[in-house]
Coordinates of C-alpha atoms and ligand atoms in Angstrom, one line a residue:
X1 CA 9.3 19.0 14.7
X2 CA 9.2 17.7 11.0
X3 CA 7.8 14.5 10.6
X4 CA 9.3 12.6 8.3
X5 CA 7.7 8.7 7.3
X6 CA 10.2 6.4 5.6
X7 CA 8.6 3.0 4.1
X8 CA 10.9 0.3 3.7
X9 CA 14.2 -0.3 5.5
X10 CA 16.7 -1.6 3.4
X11 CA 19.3 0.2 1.9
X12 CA 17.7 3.3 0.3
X13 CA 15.3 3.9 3.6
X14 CA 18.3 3.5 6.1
X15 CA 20.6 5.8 4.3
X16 CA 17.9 8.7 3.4
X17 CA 17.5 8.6 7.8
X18 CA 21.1 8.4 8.1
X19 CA 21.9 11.5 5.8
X20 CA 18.5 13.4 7.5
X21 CA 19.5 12.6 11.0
X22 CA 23.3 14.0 10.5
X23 CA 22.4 17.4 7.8
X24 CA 19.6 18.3 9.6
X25 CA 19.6 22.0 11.2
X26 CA 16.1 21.1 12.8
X27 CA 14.7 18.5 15.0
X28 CA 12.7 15.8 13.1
X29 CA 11.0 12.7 13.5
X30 CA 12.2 9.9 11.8
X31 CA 9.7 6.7 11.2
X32 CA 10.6 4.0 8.6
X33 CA 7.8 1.2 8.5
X34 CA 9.7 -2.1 7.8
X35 CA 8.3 -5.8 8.8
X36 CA 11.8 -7.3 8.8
X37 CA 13.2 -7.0 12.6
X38 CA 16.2 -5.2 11.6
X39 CA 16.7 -2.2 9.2
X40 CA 19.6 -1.6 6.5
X41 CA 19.3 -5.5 5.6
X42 CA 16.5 -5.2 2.8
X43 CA 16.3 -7.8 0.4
X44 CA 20.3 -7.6 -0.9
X45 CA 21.9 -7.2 2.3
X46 CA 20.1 -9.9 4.6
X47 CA 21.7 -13.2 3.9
X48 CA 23.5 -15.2 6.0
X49 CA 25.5 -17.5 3.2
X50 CA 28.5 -16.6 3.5
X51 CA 29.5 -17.0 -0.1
X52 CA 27.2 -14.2 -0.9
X53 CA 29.6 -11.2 -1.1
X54 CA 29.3 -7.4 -2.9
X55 CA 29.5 -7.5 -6.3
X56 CA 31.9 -4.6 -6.0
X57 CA 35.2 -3.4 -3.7
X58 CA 34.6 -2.3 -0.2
X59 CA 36.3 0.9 -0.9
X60 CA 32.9 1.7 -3.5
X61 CA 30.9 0.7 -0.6
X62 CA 28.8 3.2 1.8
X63 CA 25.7 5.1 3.5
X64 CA 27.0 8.4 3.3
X65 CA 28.8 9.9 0.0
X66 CA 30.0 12.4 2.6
X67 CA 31.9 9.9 4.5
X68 CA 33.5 7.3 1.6
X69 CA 35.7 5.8 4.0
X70 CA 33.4 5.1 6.4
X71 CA 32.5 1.0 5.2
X72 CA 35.9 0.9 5.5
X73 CA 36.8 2.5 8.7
X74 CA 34.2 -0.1 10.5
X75 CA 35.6 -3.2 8.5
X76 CA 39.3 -2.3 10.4
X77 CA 37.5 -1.5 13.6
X78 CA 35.3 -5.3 13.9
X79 CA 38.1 -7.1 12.8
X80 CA 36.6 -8.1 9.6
X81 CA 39.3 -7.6 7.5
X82 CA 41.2 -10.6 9.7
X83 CA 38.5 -13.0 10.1
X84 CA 36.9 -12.7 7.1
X85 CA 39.6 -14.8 5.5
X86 CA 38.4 -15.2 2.2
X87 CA 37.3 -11.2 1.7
X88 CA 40.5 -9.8 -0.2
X89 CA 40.1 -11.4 -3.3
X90 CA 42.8 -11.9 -6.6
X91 CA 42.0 -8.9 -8.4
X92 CA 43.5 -6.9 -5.1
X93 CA 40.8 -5.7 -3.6
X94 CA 38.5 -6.9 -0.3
X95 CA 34.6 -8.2 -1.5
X96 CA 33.0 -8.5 2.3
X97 CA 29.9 -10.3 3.0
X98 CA 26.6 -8.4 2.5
X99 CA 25.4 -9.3 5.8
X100 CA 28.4 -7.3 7.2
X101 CA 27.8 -4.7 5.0
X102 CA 23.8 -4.8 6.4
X103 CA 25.6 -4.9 9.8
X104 CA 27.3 -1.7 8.8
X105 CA 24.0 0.6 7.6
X106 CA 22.2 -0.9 10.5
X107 CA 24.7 -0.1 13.7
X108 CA 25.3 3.6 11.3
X109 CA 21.5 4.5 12.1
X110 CA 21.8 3.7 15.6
X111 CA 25.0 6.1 15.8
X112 CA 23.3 8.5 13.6
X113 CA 20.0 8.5 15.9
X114 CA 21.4 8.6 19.3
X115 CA 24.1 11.1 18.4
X116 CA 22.0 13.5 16.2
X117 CA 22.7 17.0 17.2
X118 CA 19.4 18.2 17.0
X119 CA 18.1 15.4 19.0
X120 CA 15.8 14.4 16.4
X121 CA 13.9 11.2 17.1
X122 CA 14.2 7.7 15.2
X123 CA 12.1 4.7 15.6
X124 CA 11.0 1.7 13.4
X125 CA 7.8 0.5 13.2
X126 CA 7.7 -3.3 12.1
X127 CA 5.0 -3.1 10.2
X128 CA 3.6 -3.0 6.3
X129 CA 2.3 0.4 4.9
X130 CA -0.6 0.1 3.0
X131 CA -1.5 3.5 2.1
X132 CA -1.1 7.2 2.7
X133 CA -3.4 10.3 1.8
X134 CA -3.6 13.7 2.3
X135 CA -5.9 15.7 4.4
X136 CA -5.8 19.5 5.2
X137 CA -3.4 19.7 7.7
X138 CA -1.0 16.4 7.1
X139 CA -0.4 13.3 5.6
X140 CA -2.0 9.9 7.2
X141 CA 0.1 6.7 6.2
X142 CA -2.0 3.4 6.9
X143 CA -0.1 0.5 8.2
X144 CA -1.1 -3.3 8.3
X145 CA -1.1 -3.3 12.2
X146 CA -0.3 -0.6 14.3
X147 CA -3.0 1.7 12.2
X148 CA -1.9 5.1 11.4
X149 CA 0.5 7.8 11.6
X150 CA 0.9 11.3 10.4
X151 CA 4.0 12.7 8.6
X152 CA 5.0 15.7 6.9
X153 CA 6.6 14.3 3.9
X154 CA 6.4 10.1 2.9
X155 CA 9.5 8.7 1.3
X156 CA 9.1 5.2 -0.6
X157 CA 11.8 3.0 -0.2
X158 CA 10.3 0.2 -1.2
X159 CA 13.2 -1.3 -3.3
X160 CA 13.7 -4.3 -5.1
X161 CA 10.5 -6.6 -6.0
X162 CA 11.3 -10.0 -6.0
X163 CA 11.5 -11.9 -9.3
X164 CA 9.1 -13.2 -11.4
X165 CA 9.0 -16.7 -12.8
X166 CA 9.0 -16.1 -16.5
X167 CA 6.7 -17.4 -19.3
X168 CA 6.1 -20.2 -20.3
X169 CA 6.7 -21.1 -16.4
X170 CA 3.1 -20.3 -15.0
X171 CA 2.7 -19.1 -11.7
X172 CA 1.0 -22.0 -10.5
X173 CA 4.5 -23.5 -11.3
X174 CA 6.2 -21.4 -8.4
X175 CA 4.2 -23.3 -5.6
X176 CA 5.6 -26.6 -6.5
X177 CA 8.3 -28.5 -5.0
X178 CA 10.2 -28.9 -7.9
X179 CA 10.4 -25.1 -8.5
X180 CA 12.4 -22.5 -6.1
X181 CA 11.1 -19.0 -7.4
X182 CA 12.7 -16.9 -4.7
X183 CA 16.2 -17.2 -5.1
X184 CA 16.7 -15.5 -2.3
X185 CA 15.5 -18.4 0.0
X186 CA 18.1 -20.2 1.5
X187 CA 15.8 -22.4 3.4
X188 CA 14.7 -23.5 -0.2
X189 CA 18.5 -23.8 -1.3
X190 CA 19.3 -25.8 1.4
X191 CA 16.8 -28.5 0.9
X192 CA 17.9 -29.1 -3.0
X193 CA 18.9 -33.0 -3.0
X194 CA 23.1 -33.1 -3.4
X195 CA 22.0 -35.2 -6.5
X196 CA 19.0 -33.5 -8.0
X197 CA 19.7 -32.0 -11.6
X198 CA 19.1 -28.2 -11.6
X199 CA 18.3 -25.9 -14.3
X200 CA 18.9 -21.9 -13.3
X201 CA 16.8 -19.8 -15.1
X202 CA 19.7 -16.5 -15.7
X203 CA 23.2 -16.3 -16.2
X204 CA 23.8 -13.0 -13.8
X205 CA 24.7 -11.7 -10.2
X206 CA 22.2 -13.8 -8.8
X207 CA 23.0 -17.3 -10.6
X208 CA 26.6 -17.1 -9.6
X209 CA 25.2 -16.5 -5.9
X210 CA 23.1 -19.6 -6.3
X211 CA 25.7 -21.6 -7.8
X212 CA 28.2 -21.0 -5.2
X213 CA 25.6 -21.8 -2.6
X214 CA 24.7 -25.1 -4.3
X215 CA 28.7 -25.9 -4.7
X216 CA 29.4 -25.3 -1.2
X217 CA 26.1 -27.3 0.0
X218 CA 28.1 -30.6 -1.7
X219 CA 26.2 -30.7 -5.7
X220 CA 27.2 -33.7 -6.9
X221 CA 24.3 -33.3 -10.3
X222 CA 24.6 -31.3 -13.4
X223 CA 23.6 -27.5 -12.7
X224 CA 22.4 -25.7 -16.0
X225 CA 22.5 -22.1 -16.0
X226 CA 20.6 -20.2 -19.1
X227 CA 19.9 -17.2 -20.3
X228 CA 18.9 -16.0 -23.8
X229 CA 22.1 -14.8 -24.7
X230 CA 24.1 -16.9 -22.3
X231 CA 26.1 -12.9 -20.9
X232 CA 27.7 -13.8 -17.8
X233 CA 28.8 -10.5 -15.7
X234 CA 32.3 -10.0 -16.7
X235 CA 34.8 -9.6 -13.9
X236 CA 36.0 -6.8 -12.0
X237 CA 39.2 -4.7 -13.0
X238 CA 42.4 -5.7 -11.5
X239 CA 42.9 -3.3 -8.4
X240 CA 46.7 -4.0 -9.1
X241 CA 46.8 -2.9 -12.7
X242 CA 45.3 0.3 -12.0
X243 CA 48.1 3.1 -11.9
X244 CA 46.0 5.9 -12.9
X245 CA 44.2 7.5 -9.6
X246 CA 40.6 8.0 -10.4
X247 CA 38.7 11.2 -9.0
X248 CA 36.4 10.9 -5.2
X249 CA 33.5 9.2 -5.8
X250 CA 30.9 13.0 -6.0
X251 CA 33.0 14.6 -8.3
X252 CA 32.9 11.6 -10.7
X253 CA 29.1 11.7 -10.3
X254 CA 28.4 15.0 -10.1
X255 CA 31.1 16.3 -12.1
X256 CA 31.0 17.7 -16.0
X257 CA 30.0 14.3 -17.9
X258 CA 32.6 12.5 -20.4
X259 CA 33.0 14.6 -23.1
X260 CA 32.9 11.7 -25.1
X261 CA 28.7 11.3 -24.0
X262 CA 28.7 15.7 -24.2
X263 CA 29.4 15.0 -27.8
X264 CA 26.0 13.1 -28.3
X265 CA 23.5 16.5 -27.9
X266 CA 20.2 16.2 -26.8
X267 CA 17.6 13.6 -27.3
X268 CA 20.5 11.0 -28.7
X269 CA 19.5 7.2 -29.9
X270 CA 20.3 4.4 -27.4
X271 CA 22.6 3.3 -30.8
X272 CA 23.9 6.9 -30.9
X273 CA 25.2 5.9 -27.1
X274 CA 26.9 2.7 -28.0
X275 CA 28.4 3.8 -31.3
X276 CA 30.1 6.6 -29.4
X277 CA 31.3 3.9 -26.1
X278 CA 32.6 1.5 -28.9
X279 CA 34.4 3.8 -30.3
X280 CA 35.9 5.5 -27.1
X281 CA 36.8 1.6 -26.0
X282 CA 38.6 1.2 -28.9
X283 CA 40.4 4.6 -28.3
X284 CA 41.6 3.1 -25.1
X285 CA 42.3 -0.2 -26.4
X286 CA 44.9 1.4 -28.6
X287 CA 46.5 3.2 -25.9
X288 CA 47.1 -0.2 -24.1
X289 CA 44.2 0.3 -21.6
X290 CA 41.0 -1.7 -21.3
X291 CA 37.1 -1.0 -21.4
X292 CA 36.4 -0.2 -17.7
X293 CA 37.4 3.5 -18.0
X294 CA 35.2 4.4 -21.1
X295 CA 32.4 2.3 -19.5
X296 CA 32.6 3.3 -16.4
X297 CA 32.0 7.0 -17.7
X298 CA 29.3 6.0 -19.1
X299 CA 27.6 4.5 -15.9
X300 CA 28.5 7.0 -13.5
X301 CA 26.8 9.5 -16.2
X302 CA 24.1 7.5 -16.5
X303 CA 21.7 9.4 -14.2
X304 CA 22.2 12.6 -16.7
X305 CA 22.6 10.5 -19.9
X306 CA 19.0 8.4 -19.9
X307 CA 16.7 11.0 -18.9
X308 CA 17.4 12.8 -22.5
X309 CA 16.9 9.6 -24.3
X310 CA 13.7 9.4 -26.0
X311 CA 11.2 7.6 -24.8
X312 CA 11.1 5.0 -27.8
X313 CA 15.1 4.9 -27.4
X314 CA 14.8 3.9 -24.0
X315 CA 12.6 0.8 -24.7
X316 CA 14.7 -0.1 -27.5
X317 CA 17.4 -0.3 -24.8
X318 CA 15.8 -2.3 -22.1
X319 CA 14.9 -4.4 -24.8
X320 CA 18.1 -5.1 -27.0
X321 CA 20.9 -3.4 -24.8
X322 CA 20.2 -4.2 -21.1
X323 CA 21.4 -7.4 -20.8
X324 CA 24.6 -6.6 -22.2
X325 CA 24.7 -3.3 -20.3
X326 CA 24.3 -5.1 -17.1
X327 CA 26.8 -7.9 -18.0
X328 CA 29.4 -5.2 -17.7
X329 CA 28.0 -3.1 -14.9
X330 CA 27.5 -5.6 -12.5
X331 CA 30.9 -7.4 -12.1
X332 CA 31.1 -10.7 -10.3
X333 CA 33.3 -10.7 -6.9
X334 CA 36.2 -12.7 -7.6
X335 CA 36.0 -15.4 -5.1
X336 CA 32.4 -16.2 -7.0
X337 CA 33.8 -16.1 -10.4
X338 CA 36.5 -18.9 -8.8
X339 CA 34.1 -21.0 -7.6
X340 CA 31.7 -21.3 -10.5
X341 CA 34.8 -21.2 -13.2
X342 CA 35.7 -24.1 -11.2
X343 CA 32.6 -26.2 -11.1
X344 CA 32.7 -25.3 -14.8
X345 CA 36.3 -27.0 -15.6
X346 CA 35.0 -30.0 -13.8
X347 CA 31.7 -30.4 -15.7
X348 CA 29.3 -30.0 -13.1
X349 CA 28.2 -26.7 -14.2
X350 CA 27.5 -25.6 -17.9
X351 CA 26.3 -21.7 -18.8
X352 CA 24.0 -22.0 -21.8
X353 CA 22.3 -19.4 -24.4
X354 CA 19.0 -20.8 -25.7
X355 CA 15.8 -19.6 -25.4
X356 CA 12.5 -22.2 -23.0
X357 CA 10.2 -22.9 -25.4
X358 CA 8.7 -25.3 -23.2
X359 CA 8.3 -26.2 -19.2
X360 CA 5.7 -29.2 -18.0
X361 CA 6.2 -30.5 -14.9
X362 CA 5.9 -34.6 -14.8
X363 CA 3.9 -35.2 -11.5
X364 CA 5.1 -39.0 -11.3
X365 CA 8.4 -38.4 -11.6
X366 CA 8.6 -34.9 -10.0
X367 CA 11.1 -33.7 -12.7
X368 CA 10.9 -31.1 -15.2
X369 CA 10.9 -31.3 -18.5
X370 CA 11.9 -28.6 -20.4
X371 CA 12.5 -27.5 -24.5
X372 CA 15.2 -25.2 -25.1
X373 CA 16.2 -23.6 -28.3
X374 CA 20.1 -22.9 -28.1
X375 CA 20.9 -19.6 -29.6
X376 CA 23.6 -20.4 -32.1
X377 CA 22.1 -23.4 -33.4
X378 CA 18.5 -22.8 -33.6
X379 CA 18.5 -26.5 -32.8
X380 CA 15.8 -27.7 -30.3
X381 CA 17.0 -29.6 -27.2
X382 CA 15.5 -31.3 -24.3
X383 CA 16.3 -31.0 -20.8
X384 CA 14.8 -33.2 -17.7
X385 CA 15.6 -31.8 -14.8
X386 CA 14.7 -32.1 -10.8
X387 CA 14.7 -28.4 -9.6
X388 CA 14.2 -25.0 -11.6
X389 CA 15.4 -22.0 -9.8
X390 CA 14.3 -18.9 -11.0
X391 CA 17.9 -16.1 -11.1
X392 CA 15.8 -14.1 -13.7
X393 CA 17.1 -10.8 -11.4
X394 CA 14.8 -8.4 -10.2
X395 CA 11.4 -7.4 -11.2
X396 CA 12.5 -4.0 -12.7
X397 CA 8.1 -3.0 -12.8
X398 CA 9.2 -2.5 -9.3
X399 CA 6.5 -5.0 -7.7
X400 CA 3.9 -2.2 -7.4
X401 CA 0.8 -4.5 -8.4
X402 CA 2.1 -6.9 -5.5
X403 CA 3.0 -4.5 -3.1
X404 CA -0.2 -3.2 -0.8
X405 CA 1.1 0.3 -0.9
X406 CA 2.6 1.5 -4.2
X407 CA -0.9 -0.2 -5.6
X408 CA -3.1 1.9 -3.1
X409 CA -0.8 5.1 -4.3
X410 CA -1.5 4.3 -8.2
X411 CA -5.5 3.8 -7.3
X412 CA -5.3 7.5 -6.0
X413 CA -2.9 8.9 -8.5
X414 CA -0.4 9.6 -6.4
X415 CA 2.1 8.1 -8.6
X416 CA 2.3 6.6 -11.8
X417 CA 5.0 4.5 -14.2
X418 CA 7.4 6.3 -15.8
X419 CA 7.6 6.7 -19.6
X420 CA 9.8 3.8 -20.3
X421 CA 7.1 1.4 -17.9
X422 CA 10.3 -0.8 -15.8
X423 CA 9.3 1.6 -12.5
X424 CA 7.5 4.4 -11.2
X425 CA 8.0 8.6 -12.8
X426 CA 9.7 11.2 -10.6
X427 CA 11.0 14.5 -11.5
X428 CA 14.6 15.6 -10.6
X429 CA 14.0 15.5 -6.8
X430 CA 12.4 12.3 -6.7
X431 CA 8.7 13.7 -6.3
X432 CA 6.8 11.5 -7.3
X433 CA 4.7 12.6 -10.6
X434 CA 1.2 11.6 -10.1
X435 CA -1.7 10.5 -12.5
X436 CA -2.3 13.9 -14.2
X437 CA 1.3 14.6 -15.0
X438 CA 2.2 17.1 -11.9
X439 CA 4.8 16.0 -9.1
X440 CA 3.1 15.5 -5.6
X441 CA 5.7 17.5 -3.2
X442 CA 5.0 15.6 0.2
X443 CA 5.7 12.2 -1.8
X444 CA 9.2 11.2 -2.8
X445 CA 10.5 7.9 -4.2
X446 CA 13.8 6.7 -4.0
X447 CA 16.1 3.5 -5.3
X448 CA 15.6 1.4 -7.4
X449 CA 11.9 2.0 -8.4
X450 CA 13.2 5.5 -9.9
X451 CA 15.3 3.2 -12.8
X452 CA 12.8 3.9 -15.1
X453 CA 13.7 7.8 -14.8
X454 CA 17.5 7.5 -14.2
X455 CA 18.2 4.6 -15.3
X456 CA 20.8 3.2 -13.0
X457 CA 19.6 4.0 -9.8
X458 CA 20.1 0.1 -8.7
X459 CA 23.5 -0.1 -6.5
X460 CA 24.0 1.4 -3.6
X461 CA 26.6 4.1 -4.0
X462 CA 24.6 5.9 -6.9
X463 CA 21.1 5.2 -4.5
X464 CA 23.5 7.0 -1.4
X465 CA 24.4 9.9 -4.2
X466 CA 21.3 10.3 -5.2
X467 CA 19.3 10.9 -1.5
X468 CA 22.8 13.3 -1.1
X469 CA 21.5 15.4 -4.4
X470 CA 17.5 15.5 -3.4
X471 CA 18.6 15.9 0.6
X472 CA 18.3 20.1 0.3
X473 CA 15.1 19.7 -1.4
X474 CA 13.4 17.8 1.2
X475 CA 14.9 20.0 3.6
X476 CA 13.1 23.0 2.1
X477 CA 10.3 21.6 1.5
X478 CA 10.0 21.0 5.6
X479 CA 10.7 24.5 6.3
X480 CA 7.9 25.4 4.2
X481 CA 5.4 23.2 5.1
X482 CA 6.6 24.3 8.5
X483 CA 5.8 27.9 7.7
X484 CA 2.4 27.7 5.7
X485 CA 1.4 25.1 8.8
X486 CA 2.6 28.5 11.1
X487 CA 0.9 30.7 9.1
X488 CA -2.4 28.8 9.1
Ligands
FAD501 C1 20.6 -10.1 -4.2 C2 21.1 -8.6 -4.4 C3 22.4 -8.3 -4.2 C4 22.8 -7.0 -4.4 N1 24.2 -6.7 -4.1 C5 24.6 -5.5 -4.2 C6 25.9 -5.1 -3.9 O1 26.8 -6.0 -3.6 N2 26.3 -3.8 -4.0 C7 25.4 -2.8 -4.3 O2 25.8 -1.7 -4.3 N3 24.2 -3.1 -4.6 C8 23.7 -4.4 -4.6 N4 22.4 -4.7 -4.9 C9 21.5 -3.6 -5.4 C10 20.5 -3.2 -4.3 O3 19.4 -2.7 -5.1 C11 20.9 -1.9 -3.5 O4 22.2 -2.1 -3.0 C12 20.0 -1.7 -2.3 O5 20.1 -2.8 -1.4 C13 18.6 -1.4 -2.6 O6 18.0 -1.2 -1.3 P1 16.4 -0.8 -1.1 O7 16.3 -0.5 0.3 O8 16.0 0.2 -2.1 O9 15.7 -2.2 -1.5 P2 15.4 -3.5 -0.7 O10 16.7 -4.1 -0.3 O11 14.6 -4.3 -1.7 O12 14.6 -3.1 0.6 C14 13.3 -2.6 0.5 C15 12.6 -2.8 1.8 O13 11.3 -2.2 1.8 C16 10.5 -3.0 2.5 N5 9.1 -2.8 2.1 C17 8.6 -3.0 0.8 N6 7.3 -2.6 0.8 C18 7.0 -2.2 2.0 C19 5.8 -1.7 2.6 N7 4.6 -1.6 1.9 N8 5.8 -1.4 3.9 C20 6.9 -1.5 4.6 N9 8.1 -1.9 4.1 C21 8.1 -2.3 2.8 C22 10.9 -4.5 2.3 O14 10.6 -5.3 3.4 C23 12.5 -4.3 2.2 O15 13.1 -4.5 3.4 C24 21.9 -6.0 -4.8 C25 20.6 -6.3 -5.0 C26 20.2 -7.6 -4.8 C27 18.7 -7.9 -5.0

């Protein structure tokens, strides 16, 4: 029996042991270490507001690119469709709540364990890994508590990092009561005075989350929300505008890219790559159409298009191009965009593009003062506020200097950062590519730690496609192992 150790239990760890449990031909035995009590929550899919939805239609929602209905199948089964009143949304489409869509992955990888065909075993150990190695025969993974365990092949899911406070915050900042630096943190949320002025550090996915929690909690003070360039996502495309059926989900993936992006040969500029999207938007403009085609090519090619960037190109990118990139990738659900447009009109919330030049905490007072530099002025402002709460999105570094066990792996070499520095090199199949350059073949990393090598590998329909793609590798790399261990 192949033994197969899965660390972390989010997303990316419950749908790799969903799609192992139901293509396997053997028997395995399926561990993911996770400390939170339940698995396929992770850090997206845990909370409990209910004004937290997905950021993108049920229908582009699920574990399985073999199964796309599947999300959807469930949400008719439990009803959710009904008593979820506020799911279907103006643009046409339903935006559920992420718990339910935690709900989902979770109750999948029950059904997928006890109804495996090869009776292949699942368990979760709540625990934290904190470092694997290799011996002669196998692979020993370290855990916090329950000690050790031996595996075949180690799959890091480790996911999302959470953010980082940044400069000229300090860190000694994100311990104080005036500063929430985990977004995330509802508890935190929850205990923001209805009249404290608030200052949200980003403009993205994860402001708009905050906003609408702070709305619906009664906010009676001025919310600020800044970013550098003040990009809001936009909002989705109308689901009753669109007349023109678009192809399954794989086949736009994995089918021939846009010939539009095929035009750009190898090694293209990251300005190469927008010259040629501006130029196919405006094709489509002309034609009556809008931007969400051409960009949407664009994304779902994404995996193909960034590896052949070079690597100078691709820091140029993160640098100048992400933030506008992901203002149009990750669309707002509707019934967010409602809520803060709202708040907006009435003057309780203003969006902002300046830069913090300066953040000093008055201890007396316990405010914040703060220096901003708006963006189309150059003119230098000052803001007192009560609360700061850090939306700067996610820690693309991928955490590994905070988390126990990607920082034991890069001590040993066992993996490294990629080129571009936002996450951690694989090749192709997600091996991970250790210190000296060669991929380790027990050791594969999957999610959104890989961005650095494909580039989008955030959401979780291209995360889903992506286990689909490296699934036969892993497969045969069992059989093998299971052979030479024969053999010896
Ligand atoms: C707030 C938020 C909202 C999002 N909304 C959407 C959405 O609507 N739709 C969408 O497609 N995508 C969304 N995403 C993108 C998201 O990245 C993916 O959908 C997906 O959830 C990533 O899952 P993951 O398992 O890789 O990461 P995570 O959710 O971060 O989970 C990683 C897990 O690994 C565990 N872990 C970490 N280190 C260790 C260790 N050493 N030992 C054991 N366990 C460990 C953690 O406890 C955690 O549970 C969202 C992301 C965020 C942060």
């Amino acid at each position: 029996m192949s033994r197969i150790v899965i660390i972390g239990g989010g997303f990316t760890g419950a749908s790799a042991a969903i799609q192992l449990l139901r293509r396997s031909r053997s028997q395995l035995d399926i561990t993911i270490v996770e400390p939170k009590p339940d698995i396929g929550f992770g850090l997206a899919y845990s909370t409990d507001d209910p004004d937290h939805r997905l950021n993108a239609p049920t229908s582009d929602h699920f574990v399985d690119p073999l199964d796309l209905d599947e999300f959807q199948r469930w949400c008719s089964s439990t009803g959710i469709m009904t008593s979820d009143t506020n799911a279907l949304a103006s643009n046409g489409a339903m935006y559920v709540r992420r718990k339910d869509f935690g709900r989902f992955v979770s109750g999948k990888l029950q059904d997928a364990a006890v109804h495996s065909k090869t009776r292949s075993l699942f368990r979760h150990m709540r625990d934290v890994a904190t470092d694997a190695s290799e011996n002669l025969t196998s692979i020993g993974v370290r855990t916090k508590s329950h000690g050790f365990l031996e595996a075949d092949t180690v799959l890091v899911a480790t996911g999302n990092a959470q953010p980082r406070l940044p400069p000229p915050f300090t860190s000694s900042m994100l311990d104080h009561r005036c500063v929430v630096g985990i977004p995330t943190d509802l508890q935190r949320l929850g205990g923001i005075p209805k009249n404290s002025r608030v200052l949200v550090v980003g403009t993205g996915l994860t402001a708009l989350d905050v906003i609408s929690t702070l709305i619906r909690q009664g906010h009676t003070a001025s919310i600020v929300a800044i970013s550098r360039r003040g990009l809001r996502p936009r909002s989705p495309r109308s689901m009753i505008s669109q007349t023109k059926s678009t192809p399954s989900f794989l086949d736009r993936i994995e089918g021939p890219i846009s010939p539009f992006l095929e035009a750009l040969g190898p090694n293209p500029s990251a300005r190469a790559v927008l010259q040629a999207l501006r130029f196919r938007i405006d094709q489509e403009l002309k034609l009556g159409r809008d931007w969400y085609g051409p960009f949407d090519e664009l994304r779902d090619a994404v995996w193909q298009v960034w590896p052949s960037l070079p690597p100078q190109e691709k820091r140029r990118f993160l640098r100048q191009l992400r933030p506008w990139y992901d203002a149009h990738r990750f669309r707002t659900p509707p019934q967010n965009d409602a809520i803060v447009r709202r708040a907006e009109q009435s003057g309780l919330v203003k969006f902002q593009a300046a830069r913090i030049e300066s953040a000093d905490i008055d201890e007396s007072e316990a405010t914040v003062h703060v220096q901003l530099r708006e963006r189309s002025t150059a003119v230098s402002t000052h803001l007192e506020v009560d609360v700061v709460i850090n939306c700067t999105g996610l820690d693309v570094a991928s955490g590994s200097s905070d988390n126990p066990f990607l920082r034991s792996l890069l001590k040993r070499g066992y993996i490294s950062h990629d080129d571009s520095k936002v996450g951690l090199a694989v090749d192709q199949q997600c091996r991970a590519i250790q210190k000296n350059g060669r991929s380790l073949r027990w050791l594969r990393i999957l999610g959104p730690p890989t961005v650095g090598t494909f580039g989008d590998s955030i959401g979780s329909p291209f995360i889903a496609a992506h286990i689909h793609r490296v699934l036969p590798s892993i497969f045969e790399f069992l059989q093998q192992s299971e052979f030479e261990g024969a053999k010896a």
